[in-house]
Short mmCIF file of C-alpha atoms and ligand atoms in Angstrom, two decimals:
data_model
loop_
_atom_site.label_atom_id
_atom_site.label_comp_id
_atom_site.label_asym_id
_atom_site.label_seq_id
_atom_site.Cartn_x
_atom_site.Cartn_y
_atom_site.Cartn_z
CA UNK A 22 -16.52 -21.17 10.34
CA UNK A 23 -18.42 -18.76 8.42
CA UNK A 24 -21.77 -18.58 9.53
CA UNK A 25 -24.84 -18.54 6.76
CA UNK A 26 -25.90 -15.06 7.69
CA UNK A 27 -22.23 -13.73 7.50
CA UNK A 28 -21.05 -11.07 5.34
CA UNK A 29 -18.73 -11.61 2.24
CA UNK A 30 -16.22 -8.92 3.06
CA UNK A 31 -14.91 -7.73 6.20
CA UNK A 32 -13.15 -4.16 5.95
CA UNK A 33 -10.76 -4.35 8.22
CA UNK A 34 -9.30 -0.93 9.58
CA UNK A 35 -6.76 0.04 12.34
CA UNK A 36 -7.38 3.70 13.89
CA UNK A 37 -4.39 5.51 16.11
CA UNK A 38 -5.33 8.78 16.35
CA UNK A 39 -7.09 9.55 13.37
CA UNK A 40 -10.07 11.76 14.36
CA UNK A 41 -9.63 14.53 11.76
CA UNK A 42 -9.52 11.94 9.11
CA UNK A 43 -12.52 9.26 10.30
CA UNK A 44 -15.27 11.39 9.02
CA UNK A 45 -13.66 12.22 6.00
CA UNK A 46 -12.48 8.14 5.53
CA UNK A 47 -16.75 7.20 6.82
CA UNK A 48 -18.29 9.47 4.18
CA UNK A 49 -16.27 7.56 0.85
CA UNK A 50 -15.50 4.22 2.92
CA UNK A 51 -19.29 3.41 3.29
CA UNK A 52 -20.83 4.64 -0.28
CA UNK A 53 -17.87 2.91 -2.04
CA UNK A 54 -18.91 -0.45 -0.42
CA UNK A 55 -22.33 0.24 -0.59
CA UNK A 56 -22.03 0.01 -4.39
CA UNK A 57 -20.44 -2.96 -4.49
CA UNK A 58 -23.97 -4.54 -3.88
CA UNK A 59 -22.49 -7.66 -1.62
CA UNK A 60 -23.18 -8.06 2.49
CA UNK A 61 -20.43 -6.49 3.97
CA UNK A 62 -19.07 -5.22 7.87
CA UNK A 63 -16.36 -2.89 8.75
CA UNK A 64 -14.21 -3.79 11.72
CA UNK A 65 -12.50 -0.67 13.41
CA UNK A 66 -9.62 -1.11 15.48
CA UNK A 67 -8.99 1.78 18.18
CA UNK A 68 -5.06 1.26 18.92
CA UNK A 69 -5.06 3.17 22.11
CA UNK A 70 -6.01 6.84 20.59
CA UNK A 71 -4.62 9.47 22.85
CA UNK A 72 -7.39 11.92 21.01
CA UNK A 73 -11.01 11.94 20.18
CA UNK A 74 -11.26 8.87 17.69
CA UNK A 75 -12.51 6.56 20.16
CA UNK A 76 -15.67 8.89 20.51
CA UNK A 77 -15.83 9.67 16.68
CA UNK A 78 -15.78 5.60 15.64
CA UNK A 79 -18.83 5.70 18.85
CA UNK A 80 -20.93 7.77 17.04
CA UNK A 81 -20.47 5.86 13.78
CA UNK A 82 -20.93 2.46 15.14
CA UNK A 83 -24.23 4.15 16.45
CA UNK A 84 -25.53 5.84 13.08
CA UNK A 85 -24.44 1.88 11.03
CA UNK A 86 -24.87 -0.43 14.01
CA UNK A 87 -25.73 -3.16 11.04
CA UNK A 88 -22.40 -2.59 9.11
CA UNK A 89 -20.07 -1.26 12.03
CA UNK A 90 -17.86 -2.68 14.47
CA UNK A 91 -15.34 -1.43 16.70
CA UNK A 92 -12.82 -3.14 19.32
CA UNK A 93 -10.87 -0.63 21.46
CA UNK A 94 -7.74 -1.65 22.70
CA UNK A 95 -6.43 -0.22 26.08
CA UNK A 96 -3.08 0.73 24.77
CA UNK A 97 -1.24 1.36 21.78
CA UNK A 98 -0.47 -2.18 20.15
CA UNK A 99 0.75 -1.23 16.86
CA UNK A 100 -0.38 -1.26 13.40
CA UNK A 101 -0.36 -4.81 12.77
CA UNK A 102 -1.59 -5.78 16.19
CA UNK A 103 -4.88 -3.48 15.11
CA UNK A 104 -4.92 -5.82 11.83
CA UNK A 105 -4.65 -9.27 13.76
CA UNK A 106 -7.40 -8.11 16.67
CA UNK A 107 -9.58 -7.31 13.50
CA UNK A 108 -8.67 -10.32 12.00
CA UNK A 109 -9.88 -12.01 14.79
CA UNK A 110 -13.14 -11.01 14.80
CA UNK A 111 -13.98 -11.17 11.70
CA UNK A 112 -16.34 -13.29 9.35
CA UNK A 113 -16.26 -12.46 6.07
CA UNK A 114 -15.26 -14.53 3.19
CA UNK A 115 -12.50 -12.10 1.50
CA UNK A 116 -10.62 -9.60 3.90
CA UNK A 117 -10.12 -6.51 2.81
CA UNK A 118 -7.18 -4.38 4.95
CA UNK A 119 -6.98 -0.58 4.63
CA UNK A 120 -5.43 2.36 6.06
CA UNK A 121 -7.56 4.96 8.39
CA UNK A 122 -5.92 8.16 6.38
CA UNK A 123 -7.68 7.45 3.21
CA UNK A 124 -4.04 7.42 1.21
CA UNK A 125 -5.40 4.31 0.20
CA UNK A 126 -8.73 5.01 -1.75
CA UNK A 127 -11.77 2.87 -0.38
CA UNK A 128 -13.12 2.79 -4.55
CA UNK A 129 -9.92 0.50 -4.93
CA UNK A 130 -11.59 -2.05 -2.76
CA UNK A 131 -14.30 -3.64 -5.86
CA UNK A 132 -10.79 -3.74 -8.16
CA UNK A 133 -9.25 -6.04 -5.60
CA UNK A 134 -12.67 -8.02 -5.16
CA UNK A 135 -12.37 -8.42 -8.99
CA UNK A 136 -9.38 -9.94 -8.43
CA UNK A 137 -10.95 -12.85 -6.27
CA UNK A 138 -13.12 -12.89 -8.40
CA UNK A 139 -10.12 -15.02 -10.66
CA UNK A 140 -9.26 -17.08 -8.24
CA UNK A 141 -6.61 -15.55 -6.29
CA UNK A 142 -6.61 -15.98 -2.83
CA UNK A 143 -3.86 -13.04 -2.06
CA UNK A 144 -4.35 -9.56 -3.65
CA UNK A 145 -1.42 -7.66 -3.07
CA UNK A 146 -1.30 -3.60 -4.16
CA UNK A 147 1.05 -1.10 -5.64
CA UNK A 148 0.87 2.25 -5.16
CA UNK A 149 0.58 3.76 -8.71
CA UNK A 150 2.18 7.36 -7.58
CA UNK A 151 3.27 7.40 -4.36
CA UNK A 152 2.39 10.21 -2.04
CA UNK A 153 5.37 10.20 0.54
CA UNK A 154 8.32 11.72 0.72
CA UNK A 155 11.00 11.49 -1.65
CA UNK A 156 12.84 9.55 1.52
CA UNK A 157 10.50 7.33 2.56
CA UNK A 158 10.34 6.34 -1.59
CA UNK A 159 13.78 6.01 -1.86
CA UNK A 160 14.20 4.00 1.42
CA UNK A 161 11.23 1.52 0.91
CA UNK A 162 12.63 0.59 -2.57
CA UNK A 163 16.02 0.12 -1.22
CA UNK A 164 14.68 -2.04 1.59
CA UNK A 165 12.11 -3.86 -0.88
CA UNK A 166 15.21 -5.04 -2.75
CA UNK A 167 16.82 -6.36 0.09
CA UNK A 168 14.17 -8.23 1.50
CA UNK A 169 13.37 -9.54 -1.71
CA UNK A 170 17.08 -10.84 -2.06
CA UNK A 171 17.30 -12.96 1.13
CA UNK A 172 13.24 -14.12 1.91
CA UNK A 173 11.21 -15.98 -0.34
CA UNK A 174 8.97 -12.83 -0.44
CA UNK A 175 7.72 -11.57 -3.05
CA UNK A 176 6.15 -7.81 -2.98
CA UNK A 177 6.43 -5.19 -5.50
CA UNK A 178 5.65 -2.50 -2.90
CA UNK A 179 5.26 -3.82 0.51
CA UNK A 180 4.24 -0.84 2.24
CA UNK A 181 0.68 -0.34 1.05
CA UNK A 182 -1.78 -1.68 3.36
CA UNK A 183 -4.63 -1.70 0.93
CA UNK A 184 -4.85 -5.88 0.33
CA UNK A 185 -7.44 -8.38 0.06
CA UNK A 186 -7.18 -11.89 2.11
CA UNK A 187 -9.28 -15.02 1.58
CA UNK A 188 -11.01 -16.73 4.59
CA UNK A 189 -8.12 -19.22 4.76
CA UNK A 190 -5.51 -17.18 4.89
CA UNK A 191 -6.89 -15.18 7.75
CA UNK A 192 -7.40 -18.06 9.70
CA UNK A 193 -3.62 -19.50 8.99
CA UNK A 194 -3.19 -15.85 10.45
CA UNK A 195 -4.81 -16.62 13.36
CA UNK A 196 -3.21 -19.67 14.20
CA UNK A 197 0.22 -18.33 14.25
CA UNK A 198 1.10 -16.57 17.74
CA UNK A 199 3.68 -14.29 16.22
CA UNK A 200 4.26 -11.26 18.91
CA UNK A 201 5.98 -9.11 15.94
CA UNK A 202 5.02 -9.74 12.44
CA UNK A 203 4.17 -7.81 9.37
CA UNK A 204 0.80 -9.01 8.15
CA UNK A 205 1.33 -8.83 4.04
CA UNK A 206 4.47 -10.74 4.22
CA UNK A 207 2.72 -13.34 7.06
CA UNK A 208 0.06 -13.82 4.33
CA UNK A 209 1.69 -14.04 1.09
CA UNK A 210 3.68 -16.83 2.91
CA UNK A 211 0.45 -18.50 3.15
CA UNK A 212 -0.93 -17.92 -0.47
CA UNK A 213 -1.47 -20.42 -2.94
CA UNK A 214 -2.17 -17.82 -5.87
CA UNK A 215 -1.66 -14.52 -4.88
CA UNK A 216 -1.11 -11.65 -7.77
CA UNK A 217 -0.27 -7.91 -7.49
CA UNK A 218 -2.06 -4.83 -8.93
CA UNK A 219 -2.08 -1.18 -9.39
CA UNK A 220 -3.84 1.27 -7.21
CA UNK A 221 -3.93 4.93 -6.94
CA UNK A 222 -2.41 6.09 -3.58
CA UNK A 223 -3.41 9.85 -1.76
CA UNK A 224 -1.81 12.15 -0.19
CA UNK A 225 -2.85 11.55 3.48
CA UNK A 226 -6.35 13.47 4.34
CA UNK A 227 -5.20 14.84 7.68
CA UNK A 228 -3.01 14.21 10.55
CA UNK A 229 0.98 12.78 10.27
CA UNK A 230 2.13 9.51 9.95
CA UNK A 231 2.13 7.31 12.84
CA UNK A 232 5.50 5.84 11.63
CA UNK A 233 8.77 7.58 12.93
CA UNK A 234 11.80 6.72 11.21
CA UNK A 235 13.04 4.48 14.17
CA UNK A 236 9.57 2.84 14.05
CA UNK A 237 10.02 2.14 10.33
CA UNK A 238 13.30 0.83 10.90
CA UNK A 239 11.97 -2.05 13.76
CA UNK A 240 9.05 -2.72 11.22
CA UNK A 241 11.96 -3.22 8.12
CA UNK A 242 13.85 -5.41 11.13
CA UNK A 243 10.42 -7.62 11.52
CA UNK A 244 10.19 -8.12 8.29
CA UNK A 245 14.03 -9.54 7.96
CA UNK A 246 14.09 -11.53 10.46
CA UNK A 247 10.46 -12.57 10.94
CA UNK A 248 10.94 -14.17 7.74
CA UNK A 249 14.38 -15.45 7.11
CA UNK A 250 17.21 -16.31 9.45
CA UNK A 251 19.55 -15.02 6.38
CA UNK A 252 20.81 -12.04 8.46
CA UNK A 253 22.46 -14.58 11.04
CA UNK A 254 23.96 -16.67 7.71
CA UNK A 255 25.24 -13.49 6.31
CA UNK A 256 27.05 -12.95 9.37
CA UNK A 257 28.58 -16.16 9.68
CA UNK A 258 29.84 -15.75 6.07
CA UNK A 259 31.52 -12.75 6.58
CA UNK A 260 32.93 -13.64 10.20
CA UNK A 261 34.77 -16.59 8.30
CA UNK A 262 35.53 -14.67 5.04
CA UNK A 263 37.29 -12.35 7.56
CA UNK A 264 38.97 -14.98 9.48
CA UNK A 265 40.08 -16.66 6.50
CA UNK A 266 41.63 -13.02 5.67
CA UNK A 267 43.33 -12.20 8.77
CA UNK A 268 44.92 -15.19 8.65
CA UNK A 269 46.42 -14.09 5.50
CA UNK A 270 47.38 -10.78 6.42
CA UNK A 271 49.21 -12.98 9.83
CA UNK A 272 51.07 -15.17 7.87
CA UNK A 273 51.96 -12.15 5.29
CA UNK A 274 52.79 -10.11 8.69
CA UNK A 275 55.07 -13.22 9.62
CA UNK A 276 57.44 -13.09 6.29
CA UNK A 277 57.61 -9.25 6.36
CA UNK A 278 59.00 -9.32 9.37
CA UNK A 279 61.59 -12.47 8.26
CA UNK A 280 62.61 -10.08 4.89
CA UNK A 281 62.37 -6.53 6.21
CA UNK A 282 62.29 -6.59 9.26
CA UNK A 283 59.90 -5.67 12.20
CA UNK A 284 58.25 -3.03 11.37
CA UNK A 285 56.21 -0.01 13.64
CA UNK A 286 54.55 2.13 11.10
CA UNK A 287 51.95 -0.77 10.43
CA UNK A 288 50.94 -0.40 14.07
CA UNK A 289 47.92 1.48 12.97
CA UNK A 290 46.83 -0.41 10.37
CA UNK A 291 46.36 -3.09 12.74
CA UNK A 292 44.64 -1.08 14.96
CA UNK A 293 42.21 -0.32 12.21
CA UNK A 294 41.80 -3.50 11.35
CA UNK A 295 41.34 -4.45 14.71
CA UNK A 296 38.62 -1.92 15.33
CA UNK A 297 36.92 -3.38 12.13
CA UNK A 298 36.73 -6.61 14.05
CA UNK A 299 35.06 -5.35 17.29
CA UNK A 300 32.90 -3.82 14.93
CA UNK A 301 31.81 -6.60 13.26
CA UNK A 302 31.84 -8.75 16.51
CA UNK A 303 29.41 -6.08 18.21
CA UNK A 304 27.07 -6.12 15.07
CA UNK A 305 27.12 -9.78 15.40
CA UNK A 306 26.30 -9.67 19.06
CA UNK A 307 23.51 -6.93 18.02
CA UNK A 308 22.18 -9.28 15.70
CA UNK A 309 22.12 -12.27 17.99
CA UNK A 310 20.55 -10.30 20.70
CA UNK A 311 17.42 -9.24 18.12
CA UNK A 312 16.81 -13.34 17.42
CA UNK A 313 16.69 -13.72 21.20
CA UNK A 314 14.96 -10.60 22.21
CA UNK A 315 12.27 -12.33 19.97
CA UNK A 316 12.23 -16.15 21.02
CA UNK A 317 12.41 -14.58 24.60
CA UNK A 318 9.03 -12.67 23.54
CA UNK A 319 8.00 -15.61 22.00
CA UNK A 320 8.59 -17.95 24.96
CA UNK A 321 6.82 -15.48 27.65
CA UNK A 322 3.56 -15.54 25.42
CA UNK A 323 2.46 -12.65 26.79
CA UNK A 324 -1.14 -11.72 25.24
CA UNK A 325 -0.50 -9.45 22.08
CA UNK A 326 -2.90 -6.83 23.05
CA UNK A 327 -6.19 -6.35 25.10
CA UNK A 328 -9.29 -5.41 24.69
CA UNK A 329 -11.05 -2.68 26.45
CA UNK A 330 -14.66 -3.14 24.78
CA UNK A 331 -16.25 -4.06 21.37
CA UNK A 332 -19.04 -2.41 19.84
CA UNK A 333 -21.36 -4.71 17.91
CA UNK A 334 -25.01 -5.44 17.48
CA UNK A 335 -26.26 -8.87 19.57
CA UNK A 336 -26.53 -10.62 15.95
CA UNK A 337 -23.19 -9.58 14.87
CA UNK A 338 -21.51 -11.51 17.73
CA UNK A 339 -19.13 -13.98 17.03
CA UNK A 340 -20.07 -17.66 18.14
N1 UDP B 614 -1.72 2.73 13.05
C1 UDP B 614 -1.86 1.98 14.31
N2 UDP B 614 -1.29 1.95 15.16
C2 UDP B 614 0.13 2.78 15.47
C3 UDP B 614 0.02 3.36 14.17
C4 UDP B 614 -0.39 3.37 13.00
O1 UDP B 614 -3.30 1.62 14.36
O2 UDP B 614 1.14 2.52 16.36
C5 UDP B 614 -2.65 3.21 12.03
C6 UDP B 614 -2.93 4.26 11.36
O3 UDP B 614 -4.25 5.05 12.20
C7 UDP B 614 -3.11 4.39 10.07
C8 UDP B 614 -2.10 2.92 9.46
O4 UDP B 614 -2.17 2.21 10.70
O5 UDP B 614 -4.50 3.85 9.50
C9 UDP B 614 -1.28 2.91 8.99
O6 UDP B 614 -0.41 4.21 9.66
P1 UDP B 614 0.22 5.94 8.88
O7 UDP B 614 -0.47 6.15 7.86
O8 UDP B 614 0.53 6.37 10.09
O9 UDP B 614 1.41 4.86 8.21
P2 UDP B 614 2.12 5.62 6.83
O10 UDP B 614 0.93 5.77 5.91
O11 UDP B 614 2.86 6.76 6.45
O12 UDP B 614 3.13 4.53 6.63
MG1 MG B 615 -0.80 6.39 6.20
#
């Protein structure tokens, strides 16, 4: 429910150890939103930063309490949970997500809103020239392709967080209980009229990327297994194919034994094949484990994040 006095636009920003970049973000974000001229609120979620980010956010809240709200997590729950918390507390009719590191220029927000004016409920983005390492660019292009094949989610550029969502989509996201999710993909699955536009992309203003290779792999795993059971099906298909091939192979060996006589040299080929099968089996078990782990997480239904406190004007409080 949106109150009559609610801001039209909510900007949700996850913050994790960004103390060096935050002042520059404030210096560009607030003027950019003021220039748009509609009512807005900015919701920062401090995702358990170990630097001074929380203090910097608190100062900023004191400077602009009319439009600033800060959610303080009491631990690090990840970028997507930070955005989730922002979604649950925001009140705008339109919601924009943004990274705190200034890689997504805040000036682009007005372009996203212009697309929503045309009736789109989801505005995705494609980074015009991506300012990341070559490895990150190639890896994410490959993951994009794979994801497009096995899920029904069509995103040219899955990595860019500068996106706009309608209230309906955010309400739908809020009603899901996914404990590990990828917000742009989840939002896309609820969208009726999605669109993608090109946006600029800049170098990180300060600090370094919070995503290690391991975290990136985990994120892509979330994306694949969270939105499709195709990985399981592919595995069964491969399993069936290998089974058929090995039956053929056994028949071949039996005939060969009758015609040519017993063979000993081929022993190592058999070893090779056995190891291959063991590999596949282990992979399968791992994949099953991944899904079962998710079921386990979901069944436990632990709180997805813990909020330590919220800084907001009494008049801003959500009822
Ligand atoms: N972030 C977060 N929690 C985390 C990791 C990242 O809230 O555990 C925030 C981070 O502060 C930034 C955004 O998520 O605003 C994107 O992170 P980053 O720029 O490190 O990712 P990259 O641009 O390298 O994909
Ligand atoms: Mg970044």
